[in-house]
Amino acid sequence: MIDYSVEEGIAILAWNMEGYPQNVMNDHSYAAFIENMDKAVQDSQVKGIIISSKKDSFFAGADLKMMREMLAKDHSQEDPKTAFESAFKWNAVFRKYETAGKPLVAAINGHALGGGYEICLMCHYRIALNNPKTQIGLPEAQIGLLPGAGGTQRLPRLIGMEKAVPFLLEGQKVSPADALKMGLIHELAANPEDMLAAAKKWIAANPKAMQPWDEEKKGQIVARTHYKVPGGNIQSPKGAQLLMPGTALLWDKSKGNYPAQRAIMNCVYEGLQVPMDLAIKIETRYFMTLLQNPVAKNMIRTLFFAMQEANKGIARPKDVPATDIKKVGILGAGMMGAGIAYVSALAGMQVVLKDVSVESAEKGKDYPRDLLKKSVSRGKMNQEKAEGVLALIHATEKAEDMKGCDLIIEAVFENRELKAKVTQETEAFLSENAVFGSNTSTLPITGLAEASQRPDNFIGIHFFSPVDKMPLVEIIMGEKTSAYALALTIDYVMKIRKTPIVVNDSRGFYTSRCFGTYTSEGIQMMSEGIHPSLVERAGTMAGMPVGPLDVADAVAIDLAYKVMKQAEADTGVKIENQPSGSVVKKFVEELERFGKKNKKGFYEYPDNGKKFIWPGLLELYPLQAEQPSVEECKKRLLHRQAIEAVRCLEEGVLRNATDGDIGSILAWGFPPYTGGIFSYVDMVGLATFVKELDELADQHGERFRPTERLREMAANGESFHGVKEAALA
Ligand code: NAI
């Protein structure tokens, strides 16, 4: 667990947890930590203690297994005293050792995250190996928690509130060089030998080290009652200046949906007014409120466990050997093709980028060229590497250049005939093992595969715009798509470091179909006479990144029109009878308001000013005398998306609820605090969800009506993630 040695009167505790890829906080490491620390503290020959690691990383934070157990527990039933003691135990020992009278130095040889960095904060001095890949930080807030082993108290006391608060709230991770600049560490070392020597030197020079918030009284190290926080205390004018607007800004950003960020602010505000011993108790109390809150549980489930598994390729058929994809062909060098070329080349693959002419293909190559230039100017990449990446992209007009490609990604115009033509033209040059993927956003894959000689090697690979920023890829299985094609596609997605979810074929697949319900419900609400500002604010207050009308404008109203017209042709449901269809039809056919692209949509886009809601909306759709509450509007917008996702699962478009959760957050920004769309339904509770859906359906239409299966689940007390969690308990 910990390798213990003494050199020149200095104890060296090197974390080395057997059976774990990384050092982590759990009951075993806790026991080993106190055993070894007590040994060092009690040994009168030991003058100081260095804490380091034998693994590549220093310490990764909480143990996943322990976190899973914590998730499964019903904390509301716990005895408060026992629960407090258990949550406080790391805090208690860190405090004990920082005041034990011996200098402590953290020798940070790799990642120090969460609890790992809190160990460093307990130490009086921190030295890190200068490796730009190393990450240092307290990322807990990103999964709905707070740093619960003193992080919220020690960091602001060290570097001041102004720097510490955003760092804590956002859960940033920084390199050792940046950590030094920010004051998170004291010193950089070029190699492990230098680091050890520097640690020993510091101990020799600081035999009576203590934390700045402590003082010595009668031979004992105790907390100062009045510690001067760098940059100003809470009560100082500077402190007030920081905290008041800070709280307002936080509210503006989070809309009150993220309890962790609020708890962190409270920890800082309350904790910094009292001595350290009490401050850490305040922190633990807030930590416990987060354990009892479904938000942390949901965020951890999806953003931590599920995402990690998806990124490791959990959906990949296990019995198919991995393919190392070396050469990718991209058809269409437009907006999407250019982005796909960039991410593929960046991952080291050879890319053939084809368009109708060499000029068009070269034009597509400008996009990666510009992005690479930016990376170089920002110091993120050197010139040589950037040139190397760009050289991997071969712009062409010839289909025969696709020879030798392992994977083709088609991104030509959204037109069935054209897609069929390029499929056939390209396949003539491909080997039998090559997989053909289409980046279509709307056309069913099974239909497109009919043009292919090898429909089993035909698959949907749906990227999101802008490709270089959006982390998700929705992989679509056609009726005949083979496990081999899926495995190879997942190998590719993992190589470009994006998160794959796998869905079955259907109109709009999963993501476009559910996202479309958000915009169409918003448009519908506005057309019923709900104030457009209320509709927009309800969207953002519910946690969506932008209001439904705003996003409808950005995506383009004429695109929605085209999709609806296609649906009319394919299903026979007239556009006027589709939700929001008559508004969309009017906007495109009569008003020629296409959205942001022609500066006229639900908003106006003046050349020299900020966009504003088009006043004509209020004339076309007069306001209802009595406006619904914002809570009702939020519910309507979120429930509408959620029932569509439930249908996707029941129809087999989605293969499991977890993919639905991941996809909803990463593809269209369903609020992360919910843990994704199915976790949202669980959080509402199925019985309540069904009841509220019935009410919404009675008022607004059958699109809200719960399915029979959902009713059964509610009656049986089931939930979407319940079984998994019960198994964990
Ligand atoms: P785009 O219009 O920017 O680019 C299409 C490109 O295909 C053009 O450069 C065109 O010259 C080229 N092209 C036409 N015929 C060709 C041929 N025979 N051989 C090679 N290239 C040919 O379109 P965009 O936005 O890049 O979309 C491409 C595909 O990606 C469409 O199927 C679209 O539905 C889909 N998609 C688009 C998203 C978006 O946000 N724009 C998101 C996800 C998918």
Tab-separated table of C-alpha atoms in Angstrom, residues 526 529-533 613-623:
chain	number	residue	atom	x	y	z
A	526	MET	CA	-44.834	30.474	-28.249
A	529	GLY	CA	-49.482	32.765	-26.769
A	530	ILE	CA	-46.910	32.059	-24.079
A	531	HIS	CA	-44.527	35.007	-24.042
A	532	PRO	CA	-41.455	34.140	-26.147
A	533	SER	CA	-39.166	35.474	-23.397
A	613	ILE	CA	-36.817	38.593	-30.128
A	614	TRP	CA	-38.676	39.558	-33.301
A	615	PRO	CA	-41.568	41.806	-32.174
A	616	GLY	CA	-43.720	40.415	-34.993
A	617	LEU	CA	-44.125	37.222	-32.945
A	618	LEU	CA	-46.453	39.003	-30.548
A	619	GLU	CA	-48.658	40.186	-33.419
A	620	LEU	CA	-48.807	36.789	-35.058
A	621	TYR	CA	-49.332	34.924	-31.814
A	622	PRO	CA	-51.159	37.192	-29.318
A	623	LEU	CA	-50.333	36.576	-25.672
